[in-house]
Amino acid sequence: KYLQEEELTEECKELISSLPTEKGWIGPPLYQFQGFWHSSKILSTILTCQKNFQAQDSDIFLTTTPKSGTTWLKAIVFALVNRRKYPDPINHPLVTNNPHALVRYLELEPRIDYQAYDTSTTIASPRLIATHLPFVSLPESVKNSACKLVYLCRNPKDNFVSFWQFANAVIPKEMGTNSLEETLDKFCRGGNIYGPFWDHVLGYWKESLENPQKLLFLKYEEMKEHPEIHLRRIAEFIGCPLSLEEESKGVVDDILKLCSFDTLSNLEVNKSGKLSSGHDTSVFFRRGEVGDWKNHLTPEMIRKLDQITEEKWRGSGLSF
Ligand code: A3P
């Protein structure tokens, strides 16, 4: 269902031939476009989206760097937006569907879904749409319409460790595994899919400062510490605040419980399911904790990551 290399448009093939390229971690080579690294297939859909995608004022975009808690954010916002439609946690779509099957990525979908996005025939309003695109590469209509963006990021060390573990979980067997050292080197140079990580976060951070009505900037660590505060913030931001009645009924706790790592990772659909992309659903649930980097990184690796973080984000007000 996904685009094959030979299906790339002439425009995309021509563009690719002029772009800097890097070996990918888990398969196809990456190309640097608008400052960020993408596979040719994703690049092709980015070009299509930039040309054709029409945002609607009611759209809600869930934007993240890979491995910063996208699965969790998708579950929470899906449950929030649909809480009146699905009040029963036992028969909730999240019990029988992986969050990635309920909230799709703008740039990773088979082309048929762009038709759906364009005409709104199959996705109810408000449309929940996920993306890993950096801010600079979002379609103009996303930037210029009144749609809302919720951005979730994570501290660079946990993000890196999660990324490395994920890459090794999904890499085709014949490619072996990526060593921690080699992967860190690439991550630090920015040459990973949707990287450089630091530029991705900084782009959204700056936009959130300039345009707080449009973009809500969240950190995984803060969500883990006070999920109820951030759930209410998200609800207000996307225009569906919790009523007093809902508060007194414990809706916040119900949603958080349904979307918790423990609940989701123990569901059959997330233990042994498969996504249309071919990924096992279980690869999106590993530990779901803050600070796992301490179990993997050497002091030298920690210094390296901290130094880049300090250099890249100096003066921005952004820290972890
Ligand atoms: P770890 O690899 O550190 O465990 P993404 O969803 O962007 O791919 O990010 C995956 C990370 O989010 C993984 O981190 C995964 O375990 C964690 N995660 C998945 N579901 C979660 C949930 N419901 N609550 C908290 N973290 C979750």
mmCIF file of C-alpha atoms and ligand atoms in Angstrom:
data_model
loop_
_atom_site.group_PDB
_atom_site.id
_atom_site.type_symbol
_atom_site.label_atom_id
_atom_site.label_comp_id
_atom_site.label_asym_id
_atom_site.label_seq_id
_atom_site.Cartn_x
_atom_site.Cartn_y
_atom_site.Cartn_z
ATOM 1 C CA LYS A 1 0.000 0.000 0.000
ATOM 2 C CA TYR A 2 2.994 2.282 0.495
ATOM 3 C CA LEU A 3 4.716 4.028 -2.350
ATOM 4 C CA GLN A 4 7.344 1.934 -4.145
ATOM 5 C CA GLU A 5 10.598 3.551 -5.317
ATOM 6 C CA GLU A 6 9.499 3.286 -8.952
ATOM 7 C CA GLU A 7 6.295 5.130 -8.091
ATOM 8 C CA LEU A 8 8.127 8.290 -7.058
ATOM 9 C CA THR A 9 7.174 11.263 -9.195
ATOM 10 C CA GLU A 10 9.693 12.658 -11.657
ATOM 11 C CA GLU A 11 9.744 15.820 -9.544
ATOM 12 C CA CYS A 12 10.720 13.798 -6.483
ATOM 13 C CA LYS A 13 13.360 11.772 -8.351
ATOM 14 C CA GLU A 14 14.893 14.936 -9.691
ATOM 15 C CA LEU A 15 14.863 16.614 -6.303
ATOM 16 C CA ILE A 16 16.435 13.571 -4.639
ATOM 17 C CA SER A 17 19.296 13.523 -7.121
ATOM 18 C CA SER A 18 20.254 17.019 -5.946
ATOM 19 C CA LEU A 19 20.022 16.411 -2.174
ATOM 20 C CA PRO A 20 22.725 15.409 0.344
ATOM 21 C CA THR A 21 22.346 11.761 1.292
ATOM 22 C CA GLU A 22 23.176 9.528 4.317
ATOM 23 C CA LYS A 23 22.883 5.805 5.008
ATOM 24 C CA GLY A 24 19.674 5.137 6.998
ATOM 25 C CA TRP A 25 19.666 3.209 10.289
ATOM 26 C CA ILE A 26 17.095 0.668 9.324
ATOM 27 C CA GLY A 27 17.016 0.505 5.577
ATOM 28 C CA PRO A 28 16.641 3.031 2.807
ATOM 29 C CA PRO A 29 19.037 5.960 2.424
ATOM 30 C CA LEU A 30 18.034 9.337 3.812
ATOM 31 C CA TYR A 31 17.977 12.680 1.991
ATOM 32 C CA GLN A 32 18.293 16.107 3.539
ATOM 33 C CA PHE A 33 15.371 18.354 2.635
ATOM 34 C CA GLN A 34 14.671 21.737 4.249
ATOM 35 C CA GLY A 35 17.352 20.915 6.827
ATOM 36 C CA PHE A 36 15.939 17.494 7.899
ATOM 37 C CA TRP A 37 16.521 13.867 6.869
ATOM 38 C CA HIS A 38 13.866 11.718 5.180
ATOM 39 C CA SER A 39 13.611 8.527 3.130
ATOM 40 C CA SER A 40 12.689 8.978 -0.528
ATOM 41 C CA LYS A 41 9.196 7.616 0.094
ATOM 42 C CA ILE A 42 8.494 10.007 2.921
ATOM 43 C CA LEU A 43 9.990 12.843 0.923
ATOM 44 C CA SER A 44 7.605 12.041 -1.856
ATOM 45 C CA THR A 45 4.579 12.264 0.436
ATOM 46 C CA ILE A 46 5.953 15.446 2.014
ATOM 47 C CA LEU A 47 6.005 17.051 -1.429
ATOM 48 C CA THR A 48 2.445 15.840 -2.064
ATOM 49 C CA CYS A 49 1.254 17.182 1.288
ATOM 50 C CA GLN A 50 2.997 20.497 0.802
ATOM 51 C CA LYS A 51 1.244 20.862 -2.523
ATOM 52 C CA ASN A 52 -2.198 19.396 -1.849
ATOM 53 C CA PHE A 53 -3.019 19.133 1.824
ATOM 54 C CA GLN A 54 -5.728 21.540 2.933
ATOM 55 C CA ALA A 55 -5.866 22.094 6.672
ATOM 56 C CA GLN A 56 -9.199 22.917 8.247
ATOM 57 C CA ASP A 57 -9.558 25.346 11.142
ATOM 58 C CA SER A 58 -10.904 22.538 13.310
ATOM 59 C CA ASP A 59 -7.953 20.170 12.659
ATOM 60 C CA ILE A 60 -5.812 19.079 15.586
ATOM 61 C CA PHE A 61 -2.234 18.118 14.748
ATOM 62 C CA LEU A 62 -0.262 15.900 17.091
ATOM 63 C CA THR A 63 3.350 16.664 16.314
ATOM 64 C CA THR A 64 6.398 14.905 17.716
ATOM 65 C CA THR A 65 9.893 13.714 17.037
ATOM 66 C CA PRO A 66 9.864 9.928 16.759
ATOM 67 C CA LYS A 67 10.109 8.146 20.140
ATOM 68 C CA SER A 68 9.077 11.103 22.254
ATOM 69 C CA GLY A 69 5.750 9.607 23.343
ATOM 70 C CA THR A 70 3.647 9.897 20.185
ATOM 71 C CA THR A 71 1.715 6.701 20.956
ATOM 72 C CA TRP A 72 0.728 8.049 24.366
ATOM 73 C CA LEU A 73 -0.217 11.477 23.005
ATOM 74 C CA LYS A 74 -2.334 9.906 20.267
ATOM 75 C CA ALA A 75 -4.177 7.782 22.815
ATOM 76 C CA ILE A 76 -4.798 10.678 25.204
ATOM 77 C CA VAL A 77 -6.047 13.140 22.595
ATOM 78 C CA PHE A 78 -8.168 10.502 20.864
ATOM 79 C CA ALA A 79 -9.770 9.586 24.184
ATOM 80 C CA LEU A 80 -10.287 13.246 25.111
ATOM 81 C CA VAL A 81 -11.859 14.328 21.850
ATOM 82 C CA ASN A 82 -14.114 11.261 21.692
ATOM 83 C CA ARG A 83 -15.011 10.990 25.370
ATOM 84 C CA ARG A 84 -18.727 11.586 24.866
ATOM 85 C CA LYS A 85 -18.899 9.199 21.944
ATOM 86 C CA TYR A 86 -17.065 6.438 23.841
ATOM 87 C CA PRO A 87 -17.802 6.844 27.553
ATOM 88 C CA ASP A 88 -17.266 3.154 28.353
ATOM 89 C CA PRO A 89 -13.573 2.265 28.861
ATOM 90 C CA ILE A 90 -14.316 -1.453 28.447
ATOM 91 C CA ASN A 91 -15.711 -1.060 24.943
ATOM 92 C CA HIS A 92 -13.429 1.766 23.928
ATOM 93 C CA PRO A 93 -11.742 1.757 20.468
ATOM 94 C CA LEU A 94 -8.382 2.003 22.265
ATOM 95 C CA VAL A 95 -9.003 -1.438 23.743
ATOM 96 C CA THR A 96 -9.172 -3.048 20.328
ATOM 97 C CA ASN A 97 -7.015 -0.706 18.247
ATOM 98 C CA ASN A 98 -3.432 0.437 18.575
ATOM 99 C CA PRO A 99 -3.345 4.255 18.899
ATOM 100 C CA HIS A 100 -1.461 4.483 15.582
ATOM 101 C CA ALA A 101 -4.395 2.843 13.835
ATOM 102 C CA LEU A 102 -6.764 5.468 15.255
ATOM 103 C CA VAL A 103 -4.692 8.580 14.575
ATOM 104 C CA ARG A 104 -2.746 8.429 11.319
ATOM 105 C CA TYR A 105 0.369 10.233 10.196
ATOM 106 C CA LEU A 106 0.003 12.895 7.553
ATOM 107 C CA GLU A 107 3.178 11.942 5.708
ATOM 108 C CA LEU A 108 3.216 8.166 6.244
ATOM 109 C CA GLU A 109 -0.141 7.225 4.834
ATOM 110 C CA PRO A 110 -0.949 5.398 1.640
ATOM 111 C CA ARG A 111 -2.117 7.893 -0.959
ATOM 112 C CA ILE A 112 -5.740 6.892 -0.631
ATOM 113 C CA ASP A 113 -5.874 8.609 2.745
ATOM 114 C CA TYR A 114 -4.881 11.927 1.269
ATOM 115 C CA GLN A 115 -8.108 11.807 -0.641
ATOM 116 C CA ALA A 116 -9.897 11.280 2.621
ATOM 117 C CA TYR A 117 -8.056 14.171 4.197
ATOM 118 C CA ASP A 118 -8.765 16.387 1.213
ATOM 119 C CA THR A 119 -12.472 15.756 1.058
ATOM 120 C CA SER A 120 -13.130 14.978 4.749
ATOM 121 C CA THR A 121 -15.366 12.170 3.688
ATOM 122 C CA THR A 122 -14.115 9.556 6.080
ATOM 123 C CA ILE A 123 -12.505 11.384 8.984
ATOM 124 C CA ALA A 124 -14.906 13.068 11.372
ATOM 125 C CA SER A 125 -14.301 16.615 12.549
ATOM 126 C CA PRO A 126 -12.199 17.570 14.416
ATOM 127 C CA ARG A 127 -9.662 15.596 12.413
ATOM 128 C CA LEU A 128 -6.828 14.285 14.545
ATOM 129 C CA ILE A 129 -3.729 14.096 12.386
ATOM 130 C CA ALA A 130 -0.264 13.131 13.541
ATOM 131 C CA THR A 131 2.998 14.186 11.992
ATOM 132 C CA HIS A 132 6.730 13.956 12.619
ATOM 133 C CA LEU A 133 7.390 16.727 10.099
ATOM 134 C CA PRO A 134 9.586 19.549 11.343
ATOM 135 C CA PHE A 135 7.771 22.881 11.651
ATOM 136 C CA VAL A 136 9.544 24.294 8.608
ATOM 137 C CA SER A 137 8.180 21.523 6.371
ATOM 138 C CA LEU A 138 4.516 21.652 7.437
ATOM 139 C CA PRO A 139 2.142 22.451 4.586
ATOM 140 C CA GLU A 140 1.448 26.189 4.426
ATOM 141 C CA SER A 141 -2.255 25.637 5.109
ATOM 142 C CA VAL A 142 -1.347 24.042 8.458
ATOM 143 C CA LYS A 143 0.711 27.076 9.412
ATOM 144 C CA ASN A 144 -1.793 29.610 8.138
ATOM 145 C CA SER A 145 -5.146 28.176 9.203
ATOM 146 C CA ALA A 146 -6.558 28.321 12.724
ATOM 147 C CA CYS A 147 -5.876 24.611 13.303
ATOM 148 C CA LYS A 148 -4.113 23.674 16.539
ATOM 149 C CA LEU A 149 -0.786 21.940 17.021
ATOM 150 C CA VAL A 150 0.151 19.957 20.109
ATOM 151 C CA TYR A 151 3.882 19.227 20.187
ATOM 152 C CA LEU A 152 5.365 16.618 22.504
ATOM 153 C CA CYS A 153 9.101 16.226 23.006
ATOM 154 C CA ARG A 154 11.366 14.344 25.346
ATOM 155 C CA ASN A 155 14.770 14.793 26.889
ATOM 156 C CA PRO A 156 17.468 14.109 24.294
ATOM 157 C CA LYS A 157 19.106 11.221 26.166
ATOM 158 C CA ASP A 158 15.911 9.197 26.640
ATOM 159 C CA ASN A 159 14.798 10.080 23.146
ATOM 160 C CA PHE A 160 18.052 8.767 21.743
ATOM 161 C CA VAL A 161 17.987 5.534 23.765
ATOM 162 C CA SER A 162 14.382 4.891 22.782
ATOM 163 C CA PHE A 163 15.230 5.596 19.134
ATOM 164 C CA TRP A 164 18.192 3.217 19.197
ATOM 165 C CA GLN A 165 16.149 0.429 20.787
ATOM 166 C CA PHE A 166 13.302 0.958 18.332
ATOM 167 C CA ALA A 167 15.622 0.932 15.328
ATOM 168 C CA ASN A 168 17.073 -2.396 16.436
ATOM 169 C CA ALA A 169 13.607 -3.818 17.053
ATOM 170 C CA VAL A 170 12.370 -3.026 13.545
ATOM 171 C CA ILE A 171 15.535 -3.376 11.465
ATOM 172 C CA PRO A 172 15.288 -6.133 8.819
ATOM 173 C CA LYS A 173 17.152 -9.209 10.145
ATOM 174 C CA GLU A 174 19.620 -9.279 7.254
ATOM 175 C CA MET A 175 20.886 -5.811 8.241
ATOM 176 C CA GLY A 176 22.063 -6.955 11.686
ATOM 177 C CA THR A 177 21.849 -4.434 14.525
ATOM 178 C CA ASN A 178 23.052 -0.875 15.024
ATOM 179 C CA SER A 179 25.678 -0.453 17.729
ATOM 180 C CA LEU A 180 25.053 2.179 20.387
ATOM 181 C CA GLU A 181 28.264 4.034 19.460
ATOM 182 C CA GLU A 182 27.572 4.161 15.744
ATOM 183 C CA THR A 183 23.969 5.190 16.289
ATOM 184 C CA LEU A 184 24.905 7.904 18.751
ATOM 185 C CA ASP A 185 27.408 9.298 16.310
ATOM 186 C CA LYS A 186 24.743 9.557 13.655
ATOM 187 C CA PHE A 187 22.142 10.993 16.038
ATOM 188 C CA CYS A 188 24.618 13.648 17.160
ATOM 189 C CA ARG A 189 25.386 14.583 13.557
ATOM 190 C CA GLY A 190 21.644 14.838 12.986
ATOM 191 C CA GLY A 191 21.553 12.162 10.293
ATOM 192 C CA ASN A 192 18.610 10.128 11.602
ATOM 193 C CA ILE A 193 15.106 10.073 10.223
ATOM 194 C CA TYR A 194 13.379 13.446 10.912
ATOM 195 C CA GLY A 195 16.651 14.639 12.497
ATOM 196 C CA PRO A 196 18.466 16.689 13.614
ATOM 197 C CA PHE A 197 16.509 16.066 16.812
ATOM 198 C CA TRP A 198 17.579 19.355 18.415
ATOM 199 C CA ASP A 199 16.531 21.466 15.407
ATOM 200 C CA HIS A 200 13.158 19.707 15.311
ATOM 201 C CA VAL A 201 12.438 20.554 18.942
ATOM 202 C CA LEU A 202 13.803 24.081 18.628
ATOM 203 C CA GLY A 203 11.639 24.862 15.582
ATOM 204 C CA TYR A 204 8.460 24.004 17.483
ATOM 205 C CA TRP A 205 9.688 25.616 20.708
ATOM 206 C CA LYS A 206 10.245 28.960 18.952
ATOM 207 C CA GLU A 207 6.841 28.765 17.309
ATOM 208 C CA SER A 208 5.186 28.020 20.663
ATOM 209 C CA LEU A 209 6.748 31.171 22.125
ATOM 210 C CA GLU A 210 5.656 33.308 19.189
ATOM 211 C CA ASN A 211 2.263 31.748 18.764
ATOM 212 C CA PRO A 212 1.031 30.143 22.000
ATOM 213 C CA GLN A 213 -2.596 30.112 20.816
ATOM 214 C CA LYS A 214 -1.594 27.923 17.903
ATOM 215 C CA LEU A 215 0.965 25.596 19.435
ATOM 216 C CA LEU A 216 1.009 23.859 22.789
ATOM 217 C CA PHE A 217 4.507 22.649 23.668
ATOM 218 C CA LEU A 218 4.651 19.663 26.019
ATOM 219 C CA LYS A 219 7.439 17.612 27.576
ATOM 220 C CA TYR A 220 7.140 13.854 28.147
ATOM 221 C CA GLU A 221 8.817 14.158 31.553
ATOM 222 C CA GLU A 222 6.305 16.779 32.724
ATOM 223 C CA MET A 223 3.432 14.678 31.416
ATOM 224 C CA LYS A 224 4.740 11.694 33.377
ATOM 225 C CA GLU A 225 5.057 13.758 36.552
ATOM 226 C CA HIS A 226 1.664 15.496 36.432
ATOM 227 C CA PRO A 227 -0.409 13.822 33.728
ATOM 228 C CA GLU A 228 -3.685 15.222 35.068
ATOM 229 C CA ILE A 229 -2.466 18.832 34.801
ATOM 230 C CA HIS A 230 -1.338 18.345 31.229
ATOM 231 C CA LEU A 231 -4.444 16.458 30.209
ATOM 232 C CA ARG A 232 -6.529 19.439 31.342
ATOM 233 C CA ARG A 233 -4.156 21.827 29.531
ATOM 234 C CA ILE A 234 -4.521 19.831 26.327
ATOM 235 C CA ALA A 235 -8.314 19.720 26.694
ATOM 236 C CA GLU A 236 -8.519 23.507 27.124
ATOM 237 C CA PHE A 237 -6.063 24.160 24.339
ATOM 238 C CA ILE A 238 -7.928 22.085 21.759
ATOM 239 C CA GLY A 239 -11.233 23.598 22.787
ATOM 240 C CA CYS A 240 -12.852 20.781 24.731
ATOM 241 C CA PRO A 241 -12.281 21.653 28.419
ATOM 242 C CA LEU A 242 -13.614 19.289 31.040
ATOM 243 C CA SER A 243 -16.892 20.353 32.610
ATOM 244 C CA LEU A 244 -17.425 20.410 36.369
ATOM 245 C CA GLU A 245 -19.654 17.399 35.981
ATOM 246 C CA GLU A 246 -16.951 15.483 34.116
ATOM 247 C CA GLU A 247 -14.405 16.481 36.736
ATOM 248 C CA SER A 248 -16.622 15.226 39.532
ATOM 249 C CA LYS A 249 -17.206 11.955 37.684
ATOM 250 C CA GLY A 250 -13.430 11.376 37.462
ATOM 251 C CA VAL A 251 -13.153 11.576 33.680
ATOM 252 C CA VAL A 252 -9.534 12.784 33.898
ATOM 253 C CA ASP A 253 -8.448 9.722 35.856
ATOM 254 C CA ASP A 254 -10.460 7.420 33.604
ATOM 255 C CA ILE A 255 -8.747 8.712 30.467
ATOM 256 C CA LEU A 256 -5.308 8.593 32.051
ATOM 257 C CA LYS A 257 -5.873 5.052 33.225
ATOM 258 C CA LEU A 258 -7.090 3.910 29.820
ATOM 259 C CA CYS A 259 -4.075 5.535 28.137
ATOM 260 C CA SER A 260 -1.462 4.541 30.709
ATOM 261 C CA PHE A 261 1.545 2.492 29.692
ATOM 262 C CA ASP A 262 0.383 -0.379 31.885
ATOM 263 C CA THR A 263 -3.100 -0.541 30.424
ATOM 264 C CA LEU A 264 -2.165 -0.099 26.780
ATOM 265 C CA SER A 265 0.912 -2.321 26.785
ATOM 266 C CA ASN A 266 -1.061 -5.199 28.325
ATOM 267 C CA LEU A 267 -3.840 -5.200 25.745
ATOM 268 C CA GLU A 268 -3.778 -8.083 23.308
ATOM 269 C CA VAL A 269 -3.926 -5.688 20.347
ATOM 270 C CA ASN A 270 -0.709 -4.052 21.552
ATOM 271 C CA LYS A 271 1.029 -7.295 22.514
ATOM 272 C CA SER A 272 0.523 -9.277 19.332
ATOM 273 C CA GLY A 273 -1.077 -6.936 16.778
ATOM 274 C CA LYS A 274 0.338 -5.604 13.526
ATOM 275 C CA LEU A 275 -0.095 -2.199 11.909
ATOM 276 C CA SER A 276 -0.788 -1.707 8.200
ATOM 277 C CA SER A 277 2.825 -0.481 7.973
ATOM 278 C CA GLY A 278 3.893 -4.011 8.934
ATOM 279 C CA HIS A 279 5.226 -2.996 12.363
ATOM 280 C CA ASP A 280 4.388 -5.157 15.363
ATOM 281 C CA THR A 281 2.303 -3.003 17.690
ATOM 282 C CA SER A 282 4.433 -4.153 20.631
ATOM 283 C CA VAL A 283 7.472 -2.177 19.424
ATOM 284 C CA PHE A 284 5.768 1.048 20.508
ATOM 285 C CA PHE A 285 5.733 -0.059 24.158
ATOM 286 C CA ARG A 286 9.109 -0.667 25.757
ATOM 287 C CA ARG A 287 9.539 0.799 29.275
ATOM 288 C CA GLY A 288 7.711 4.120 29.169
ATOM 289 C CA GLU A 289 9.876 5.647 31.900
ATOM 290 C CA VAL A 290 11.951 8.736 32.473
ATOM 291 C CA GLY A 291 15.719 8.282 32.841
ATOM 292 C CA ASP A 292 16.328 4.899 31.181
ATOM 293 C CA TRP A 293 19.367 6.535 29.526
ATOM 294 C CA LYS A 294 21.220 5.944 32.814
ATOM 295 C CA ASN A 295 21.073 2.210 32.083
ATOM 296 C CA HIS A 296 22.643 2.492 28.638
ATOM 297 C CA LEU A 297 24.917 5.495 28.134
ATOM 298 C CA THR A 298 28.566 5.742 29.172
ATOM 299 C CA PRO A 299 29.806 8.939 30.888
ATOM 300 C CA GLU A 300 31.464 9.936 27.608
ATOM 301 C CA MET A 301 28.192 9.498 25.680
ATOM 302 C CA ILE A 302 26.324 11.519 28.285
ATOM 303 C CA ARG A 303 28.887 14.312 28.011
ATOM 304 C CA LYS A 304 28.595 14.317 24.244
ATOM 305 C CA LEU A 305 24.793 14.531 24.245
ATOM 306 C CA ASP A 306 24.734 17.157 27.000
ATOM 307 C CA GLN A 307 27.277 19.265 25.175
ATOM 308 C CA ILE A 308 25.324 19.275 21.927
ATOM 309 C CA THR A 309 22.120 20.037 23.790
ATOM 310 C CA GLU A 310 23.797 22.977 25.523
ATOM 311 C CA GLU A 311 25.258 24.299 22.262
ATOM 312 C CA LYS A 312 22.154 23.861 20.143
ATOM 313 C CA TRP A 313 19.653 25.261 22.629
ATOM 314 C CA ARG A 314 21.813 27.939 24.260
ATOM 315 C CA GLY A 315 19.845 31.147 24.756
ATOM 316 C CA SER A 316 16.536 29.593 23.672
ATOM 317 C CA GLY A 317 15.124 29.093 27.166
ATOM 318 C CA LEU A 318 14.630 25.421 26.358
ATOM 319 C CA SER A 319 16.042 22.863 28.770
ATOM 320 C CA PHE A 320 15.343 19.477 30.355
HETATM 321 P P1 A3P B 1 10.788 3.912 25.745
HETATM 322 O O1 A3P B 1 11.482 3.354 24.542
HETATM 323 O O2 A3P B 1 11.690 4.818 26.534
HETATM 324 O O3 A3P B 1 10.131 2.900 26.597
HETATM 325 P P2 A3P B 1 6.700 6.986 20.323
HETATM 326 O O4 A3P B 1 5.315 6.675 20.767
HETATM 327 O O5 A3P B 1 6.901 8.432 19.939
HETATM 328 O O6 A3P B 1 7.197 6.022 19.323
HETATM 329 O O7 A3P B 1 7.603 6.845 21.618
HETATM 330 C C1 A3P B 1 7.804 5.585 22.189
HETATM 331 C C2 A3P B 1 8.160 5.758 23.639
HETATM 332 O O8 A3P B 1 6.978 6.091 24.382
HETATM 333 C C3 A3P B 1 8.698 4.470 24.218
HETATM 334 O O9 A3P B 1 9.624 4.868 25.227
HETATM 335 C C4 A3P B 1 7.421 3.849 24.779
HETATM 336 O O10 A3P B 1 7.658 2.859 25.735
HETATM 337 C C5 A3P B 1 6.746 5.077 25.362
HETATM 338 N N1 A3P B 1 5.302 4.901 25.556
HETATM 339 C C6 A3P B 1 4.440 4.223 24.767
HETATM 340 N N2 A3P B 1 3.205 4.279 25.279
HETATM 341 C C7 A3P B 1 3.277 4.995 26.411
HETATM 342 C C8 A3P B 1 2.310 5.386 27.406
HETATM 343 N N3 A3P B 1 1.038 5.021 27.315
HETATM 344 N N4 A3P B 1 2.736 6.133 28.445
HETATM 345 C C9 A3P B 1 4.031 6.493 28.545
HETATM 346 N N5 A3P B 1 4.990 6.165 27.649
HETATM 347 C C10 A3P B 1 4.618 5.419 26.594
#
